[in-house]
Amino acid sequence: MAERIATVSRDTLETQITVSVNLDGQGRFVAETGVAFLDHMLEQIARHGLIDLDINAKGDLHIDEHHTVEDIGITLGQAFAKALIDKRGIRRYGHAYVPLDEALSRVVIDFPAPGLFMDVEFTRAAIGRLDTQLFREFFQGFVNHAQATLHIDNLKGFNAHHQIETIFKAFGRALRMAVERDTRMAGQMPSTKGSL
């Protein structure tokens, strides 16, 4: 079977980012983004998705974290699209519920076309210095470039750290399920249309 690995670089006046993924990895994670809390969340994707992630990002953090967070989402989405090739043989759909103390989130993903449906009311405007609005930018960048439909719902929670951590853990688990090779679908497109 072909390896499902990819490396993508994005170089703009605002950010310089390189993302490497191995969709059949062990959950290995290496990152230097300059945004510590985002690194903590990206590690959840790797660990719970069993996806090897290597992310190096330099951004205009002297302005704020917006461009860096959004562009990492974009570059990660591009790497997923490249690693998935034509999506033959994958399960296509993934879902997960993840709790953390009082917080509970649900994430559902499909890999046919971009769309983000995020129903989350964060209980704080920021976690540390990181604006919680930027998580929507991250996921929007990902779905636009991975060609994925993503539903994110925070069902319970009053601690904003717990809210976002349950989302990223559930995202990792849903990704793992969706991109997993299905031996019964080997070589087939997971759609009655014949393409995704």
PDB file of C-alpha atoms in Angstrom:
ATOM      1  CA  MET A   1       0.000   0.000   0.000  1.00  0.00           C
ATOM      2  CA  ALA A   2       1.161   3.504  -0.807  1.00  0.00           C
ATOM      3  CA  GLU A   3       2.398   5.595   2.072  1.00  0.00           C
ATOM      4  CA  ARG A   4       0.058   8.406   2.978  1.00  0.00           C
ATOM      5  CA  ILE A   5       2.558  11.070   3.842  1.00  0.00           C
ATOM      6  CA  ALA A   6       2.871  14.659   2.700  1.00  0.00           C
ATOM      7  CA  THR A   7       4.869  17.803   3.335  1.00  0.00           C
ATOM      8  CA  VAL A   8       3.484  21.218   2.420  1.00  0.00           C
ATOM      9  CA  SER A   9       5.050  24.648   2.837  1.00  0.00           C
ATOM     10  CA  ARG A  10       3.264  27.997   2.841  1.00  0.00           C
ATOM     11  CA  ASP A  11       5.312  31.170   2.570  1.00  0.00           C
ATOM     12  CA  THR A  12       3.619  34.574   2.758  1.00  0.00           C
ATOM     13  CA  LEU A  13       4.526  38.031   3.989  1.00  0.00           C
ATOM     14  CA  GLU A  14       2.769  37.106   7.261  1.00  0.00           C
ATOM     15  CA  THR A  15       3.826  33.500   7.891  1.00  0.00           C
ATOM     16  CA  GLN A  16       6.311  30.812   6.879  1.00  0.00           C
ATOM     17  CA  ILE A  17       4.916  27.369   7.662  1.00  0.00           C
ATOM     18  CA  THR A  18       5.898  23.780   6.884  1.00  0.00           C
ATOM     19  CA  VAL A  19       3.638  20.878   7.841  1.00  0.00           C
ATOM     20  CA  SER A  20       4.467  17.191   7.450  1.00  0.00           C
ATOM     21  CA  VAL A  21       1.852  14.491   8.075  1.00  0.00           C
ATOM     22  CA  ASN A  22       1.828  10.707   8.126  1.00  0.00           C
ATOM     23  CA  LEU A  23      -1.785   9.539   8.243  1.00  0.00           C
ATOM     24  CA  ASP A  24      -0.685   6.033   9.254  1.00  0.00           C
ATOM     25  CA  GLY A  25       1.634   7.160  12.010  1.00  0.00           C
ATOM     26  CA  GLN A  26       1.989   6.497  15.724  1.00  0.00           C
ATOM     27  CA  GLY A  27       0.916   9.886  17.049  1.00  0.00           C
ATOM     28  CA  ARG A  28       4.413  11.404  16.972  1.00  0.00           C
ATOM     29  CA  PHE A  29       4.329  15.177  17.371  1.00  0.00           C
ATOM     30  CA  VAL A  30       6.927  17.895  16.866  1.00  0.00           C
ATOM     31  CA  ALA A  31       5.969  21.560  16.647  1.00  0.00           C
ATOM     32  CA  GLU A  32       7.438  25.004  16.899  1.00  0.00           C
ATOM     33  CA  THR A  33       4.724  27.551  16.209  1.00  0.00           C
ATOM     34  CA  GLY A  34       5.394  30.244  18.786  1.00  0.00           C
ATOM     35  CA  VAL A  35       1.843  29.773  20.131  1.00  0.00           C
ATOM     36  CA  ALA A  36       2.180  27.430  23.107  1.00  0.00           C
ATOM     37  CA  PHE A  37      -1.504  26.698  23.676  1.00  0.00           C
ATOM     38  CA  LEU A  38      -2.007  25.922  19.974  1.00  0.00           C
ATOM     39  CA  ASP A  39       0.938  23.498  20.147  1.00  0.00           C
ATOM     40  CA  HIS A  40      -0.818  21.778  23.061  1.00  0.00           C
ATOM     41  CA  MET A  41      -3.996  21.438  20.957  1.00  0.00           C
ATOM     42  CA  LEU A  42      -2.160  20.260  17.828  1.00  0.00           C
ATOM     43  CA  GLU A  43      -0.567  17.538  19.923  1.00  0.00           C
ATOM     44  CA  GLN A  44      -4.085  16.305  20.732  1.00  0.00           C
ATOM     45  CA  ILE A  45      -4.729  15.802  16.994  1.00  0.00           C
ATOM     46  CA  ALA A  46      -1.551  13.737  16.640  1.00  0.00           C
ATOM     47  CA  ARG A  47      -1.993  11.671  19.793  1.00  0.00           C
ATOM     48  CA  HIS A  48      -5.693  10.927  19.459  1.00  0.00           C
ATOM     49  CA  GLY A  49      -5.613  10.637  15.674  1.00  0.00           C
ATOM     50  CA  LEU A  50      -2.476   8.458  15.601  1.00  0.00           C
ATOM     51  CA  ILE A  51      -1.230  10.857  12.959  1.00  0.00           C
ATOM     52  CA  ASP A  52       2.419  11.899  12.914  1.00  0.00           C
ATOM     53  CA  LEU A  53       2.620  15.701  12.760  1.00  0.00           C
ATOM     54  CA  ASP A  54       5.655  17.895  12.304  1.00  0.00           C
ATOM     55  CA  ILE A  55       4.827  21.603  12.194  1.00  0.00           C
ATOM     56  CA  ASN A  56       7.258  24.484  11.950  1.00  0.00           C
ATOM     57  CA  ALA A  57       5.762  27.967  11.841  1.00  0.00           C
ATOM     58  CA  LYS A  58       7.087  31.489  12.006  1.00  0.00           C
ATOM     59  CA  GLY A  59       4.497  34.227  11.981  1.00  0.00           C
ATOM     60  CA  ASP A  60       3.937  37.891  12.718  1.00  0.00           C
ATOM     61  CA  LEU A  61       3.257  37.235  16.396  1.00  0.00           C
ATOM     62  CA  HIS A  62       4.366  40.783  17.213  1.00  0.00           C
ATOM     63  CA  ILE A  63       1.001  41.813  15.708  1.00  0.00           C
ATOM     64  CA  ASP A  64      -1.102  38.942  17.084  1.00  0.00           C
ATOM     65  CA  GLU A  65      -1.675  35.196  16.649  1.00  0.00           C
ATOM     66  CA  HIS A  66      -4.352  35.460  13.961  1.00  0.00           C
ATOM     67  CA  HIS A  67      -2.287  34.858  10.814  1.00  0.00           C
ATOM     68  CA  THR A  68      -0.236  32.091  12.403  1.00  0.00           C
ATOM     69  CA  VAL A  69      -3.239  30.126  13.710  1.00  0.00           C
ATOM     70  CA  GLU A  70      -5.242  30.502  10.484  1.00  0.00           C
ATOM     71  CA  ASP A  71      -2.318  29.666   8.206  1.00  0.00           C
ATOM     72  CA  ILE A  72      -1.414  26.558  10.206  1.00  0.00           C
ATOM     73  CA  GLY A  73      -5.010  25.384   9.658  1.00  0.00           C
ATOM     74  CA  ILE A  74      -4.687  26.081   5.924  1.00  0.00           C
ATOM     75  CA  THR A  75      -1.332  24.297   5.604  1.00  0.00           C
ATOM     76  CA  LEU A  76      -2.490  21.320   7.678  1.00  0.00           C
ATOM     77  CA  GLY A  77      -5.551  21.017   5.418  1.00  0.00           C
ATOM     78  CA  GLN A  78      -3.357  21.107   2.310  1.00  0.00           C
ATOM     79  CA  ALA A  79      -1.134  18.376   3.759  1.00  0.00           C
ATOM     80  CA  PHE A  80      -4.166  16.172   4.483  1.00  0.00           C
ATOM     81  CA  ALA A  81      -5.506  16.668   0.941  1.00  0.00           C
ATOM     82  CA  LYS A  82      -2.116  15.738  -0.531  1.00  0.00           C
ATOM     83  CA  ALA A  83      -1.682  12.671   1.710  1.00  0.00           C
ATOM     84  CA  LEU A  84      -5.206  11.383   1.005  1.00  0.00           C
ATOM     85  CA  ILE A  85      -4.581  11.543  -2.767  1.00  0.00           C
ATOM     86  CA  ASP A  86      -7.988  10.615  -4.280  1.00  0.00           C
ATOM     87  CA  LYS A  87      -9.520   9.259  -1.030  1.00  0.00           C
ATOM     88  CA  ARG A  88     -10.048   5.739  -2.403  1.00  0.00           C
ATOM     89  CA  GLY A  89     -10.441   3.085   0.268  1.00  0.00           C
ATOM     90  CA  ILE A  90     -10.948   5.392   3.237  1.00  0.00           C
ATOM     91  CA  ARG A  91     -13.861   5.197   5.660  1.00  0.00           C
ATOM     92  CA  ARG A  92     -14.676   8.826   4.723  1.00  0.00           C
ATOM     93  CA  TYR A  93     -16.842   9.578   7.764  1.00  0.00           C
ATOM     94  CA  GLY A  94     -15.632  10.002  11.323  1.00  0.00           C
ATOM     95  CA  HIS A  95     -17.173  11.061  14.596  1.00  0.00           C
ATOM     96  CA  ALA A  96     -16.251  11.291  18.250  1.00  0.00           C
ATOM     97  CA  TYR A  97     -17.592  12.462  21.588  1.00  0.00           C
ATOM     98  CA  VAL A  98     -14.910  13.437  24.104  1.00  0.00           C
ATOM     99  CA  PRO A  99     -15.359  14.566  27.723  1.00  0.00           C
ATOM    100  CA  LEU A 100     -12.934  16.380  29.976  1.00  0.00           C
ATOM    101  CA  ASP A 101     -14.321  16.918  33.454  1.00  0.00           C
ATOM    102  CA  GLU A 102     -17.442  19.093  32.993  1.00  0.00           C
ATOM    103  CA  ALA A 103     -16.908  19.669  29.257  1.00  0.00           C
ATOM    104  CA  LEU A 104     -18.212  17.472  26.445  1.00  0.00           C
ATOM    105  CA  SER A 105     -17.753  17.993  22.709  1.00  0.00           C
ATOM    106  CA  ARG A 106     -18.843  16.198  19.562  1.00  0.00           C
ATOM    107  CA  VAL A 107     -17.007  16.354  16.232  1.00  0.00           C
ATOM    108  CA  VAL A 108     -18.251  14.803  12.990  1.00  0.00           C
ATOM    109  CA  ILE A 109     -16.284  14.900   9.724  1.00  0.00           C
ATOM    110  CA  ASP A 110     -16.834  13.913   6.096  1.00  0.00           C
ATOM    111  CA  PHE A 111     -14.333  14.272   3.255  1.00  0.00           C
ATOM    112  CA  PRO A 112     -16.314  15.356   0.169  1.00  0.00           C
ATOM    113  CA  ALA A 113     -16.319  19.189   0.131  1.00  0.00           C
ATOM    114  CA  PRO A 114     -15.509  22.123   2.414  1.00  0.00           C
ATOM    115  CA  GLY A 115     -17.947  23.267   5.064  1.00  0.00           C
ATOM    116  CA  LEU A 116     -17.603  24.284   8.716  1.00  0.00           C
ATOM    117  CA  PHE A 117     -20.536  24.193  11.111  1.00  0.00           C
ATOM    118  CA  MET A 118     -19.267  25.160  14.542  1.00  0.00           C
ATOM    119  CA  ASP A 119     -21.625  25.639  17.475  1.00  0.00           C
ATOM    120  CA  VAL A 120     -19.402  26.669  20.368  1.00  0.00           C
ATOM    121  CA  GLU A 121     -19.964  29.434  22.898  1.00  0.00           C
ATOM    122  CA  PHE A 122     -16.677  29.841  24.686  1.00  0.00           C
ATOM    123  CA  THR A 123     -17.020  30.919  28.290  1.00  0.00           C
ATOM    124  CA  ARG A 124     -13.957  33.178  28.007  1.00  0.00           C
ATOM    125  CA  ALA A 125     -12.750  35.429  25.217  1.00  0.00           C
ATOM    126  CA  ALA A 126      -9.165  34.225  25.558  1.00  0.00           C
ATOM    127  CA  ILE A 127      -7.128  31.346  26.916  1.00  0.00           C
ATOM    128  CA  GLY A 128      -4.013  33.054  28.163  1.00  0.00           C
ATOM    129  CA  ARG A 129      -3.389  35.583  25.382  1.00  0.00           C
ATOM    130  CA  LEU A 130      -4.955  33.426  22.651  1.00  0.00           C
ATOM    131  CA  ASP A 131      -8.278  34.747  21.346  1.00  0.00           C
ATOM    132  CA  THR A 132     -10.803  31.884  21.319  1.00  0.00           C
ATOM    133  CA  GLN A 133     -12.253  33.234  18.029  1.00  0.00           C
ATOM    134  CA  LEU A 134      -9.071  32.055  16.320  1.00  0.00           C
ATOM    135  CA  PHE A 135     -10.061  28.408  16.704  1.00  0.00           C
ATOM    136  CA  ARG A 136     -12.850  28.981  14.165  1.00  0.00           C
ATOM    137  CA  GLU A 137     -10.216  30.459  11.820  1.00  0.00           C
ATOM    138  CA  PHE A 138      -8.026  27.385  12.292  1.00  0.00           C
ATOM    139  CA  PHE A 139     -10.835  24.946  11.481  1.00  0.00           C
ATOM    140  CA  GLN A 140     -12.108  27.085   8.577  1.00  0.00           C
ATOM    141  CA  GLY A 141      -8.641  27.043   7.048  1.00  0.00           C
ATOM    142  CA  PHE A 142      -8.424  23.285   7.520  1.00  0.00           C
ATOM    143  CA  VAL A 143     -11.789  22.415   5.922  1.00  0.00           C
ATOM    144  CA  ASN A 144     -11.293  24.775   2.984  1.00  0.00           C
ATOM    145  CA  HIS A 145      -8.041  23.091   2.020  1.00  0.00           C
ATOM    146  CA  ALA A 146      -8.606  19.492   3.144  1.00  0.00           C
ATOM    147  CA  GLN A 147     -11.965  19.479   1.317  1.00  0.00           C
ATOM    148  CA  ALA A 148     -13.819  18.326   4.427  1.00  0.00           C
ATOM    149  CA  THR A 149     -17.191  18.993   5.991  1.00  0.00           C
ATOM    150  CA  LEU A 150     -16.787  19.481   9.719  1.00  0.00           C
ATOM    151  CA  HIS A 151     -19.408  19.769  12.454  1.00  0.00           C
ATOM    152  CA  ILE A 152     -18.140  20.864  15.869  1.00  0.00           C
ATOM    153  CA  ASP A 153     -20.467  21.105  18.849  1.00  0.00           C
ATOM    154  CA  ASN A 154     -19.495  21.867  22.420  1.00  0.00           C
ATOM    155  CA  LEU A 155     -22.370  20.274  24.290  1.00  0.00           C
ATOM    156  CA  LYS A 156     -21.334  21.180  27.841  1.00  0.00           C
ATOM    157  CA  GLY A 157     -18.613  23.043  29.620  1.00  0.00           C
ATOM    158  CA  PHE A 158     -17.809  26.153  31.640  1.00  0.00           C
ATOM    159  CA  ASN A 159     -14.009  25.989  31.582  1.00  0.00           C
ATOM    160  CA  ALA A 160     -12.813  27.374  28.231  1.00  0.00           C
ATOM    161  CA  HIS A 161      -9.595  25.337  28.333  1.00  0.00           C
ATOM    162  CA  HIS A 162     -11.653  22.167  28.767  1.00  0.00           C
ATOM    163  CA  GLN A 163     -14.059  23.226  26.004  1.00  0.00           C
ATOM    164  CA  ILE A 164     -11.350  23.615  23.383  1.00  0.00           C
ATOM    165  CA  GLU A 165      -9.348  20.600  24.531  1.00  0.00           C
ATOM    166  CA  THR A 166     -12.386  18.321  24.154  1.00  0.00           C
ATOM    167  CA  ILE A 167     -12.897  19.751  20.662  1.00  0.00           C
ATOM    168  CA  PHE A 168      -9.333  19.034  19.545  1.00  0.00           C
ATOM    169  CA  LYS A 169      -9.303  15.555  21.074  1.00  0.00           C
ATOM    170  CA  ALA A 170     -12.608  14.733  19.384  1.00  0.00           C
ATOM    171  CA  PHE A 171     -11.289  16.203  16.124  1.00  0.00           C
ATOM    172  CA  GLY A 172      -8.251  13.917  16.295  1.00  0.00           C
ATOM    173  CA  ARG A 173     -10.407  10.845  16.955  1.00  0.00           C
ATOM    174  CA  ALA A 174     -12.870  11.738  14.190  1.00  0.00           C
ATOM    175  CA  LEU A 175      -9.993  12.269  11.745  1.00  0.00           C
ATOM    176  CA  ARG A 176      -8.522   8.905  12.672  1.00  0.00           C
ATOM    177  CA  MET A 177     -11.814   7.167  11.933  1.00  0.00           C
ATOM    178  CA  ALA A 178     -12.447   9.040   8.665  1.00  0.00           C
ATOM    179  CA  VAL A 179      -9.012   8.612   7.068  1.00  0.00           C
ATOM    180  CA  GLU A 180      -8.549   5.018   8.211  1.00  0.00           C
ATOM    181  CA  ARG A 181      -8.224   2.495   5.414  1.00  0.00           C
ATOM    182  CA  ASP A 182     -11.292   0.251   5.151  1.00  0.00           C
ATOM    183  CA  THR A 183     -10.226  -3.199   3.914  1.00  0.00           C
ATOM    184  CA  ARG A 184     -13.725  -3.868   2.572  1.00  0.00           C
ATOM    185  CA  MET A 185     -13.518  -0.663   0.483  1.00  0.00           C
ATOM    186  CA  ALA A 186      -9.984  -1.304  -0.788  1.00  0.00           C
ATOM    187  CA  GLY A 187      -9.397   0.662  -3.973  1.00  0.00           C
ATOM    188  CA  GLN A 188     -13.009   1.847  -4.124  1.00  0.00           C
ATOM    189  CA  MET A 189     -14.305   5.382  -3.948  1.00  0.00           C
ATOM    190  CA  PRO A 190     -16.522   5.722  -0.853  1.00  0.00           C
ATOM    191  CA  SER A 191     -19.366   7.328  -2.782  1.00  0.00           C
ATOM    192  CA  THR A 192     -22.151   6.194  -5.118  1.00  0.00           C
ATOM    193  CA  LYS A 193     -21.123   9.094  -7.392  1.00  0.00           C
ATOM    194  CA  GLY A 194     -17.786   7.451  -8.082  1.00  0.00           C
ATOM    195  CA  SER A 195     -15.838  10.532  -6.963  1.00  0.00           C
ATOM    196  CA  LEU A 196     -15.465  12.857  -3.990  1.00  0.00           C
TER     197      LEU A 196
END
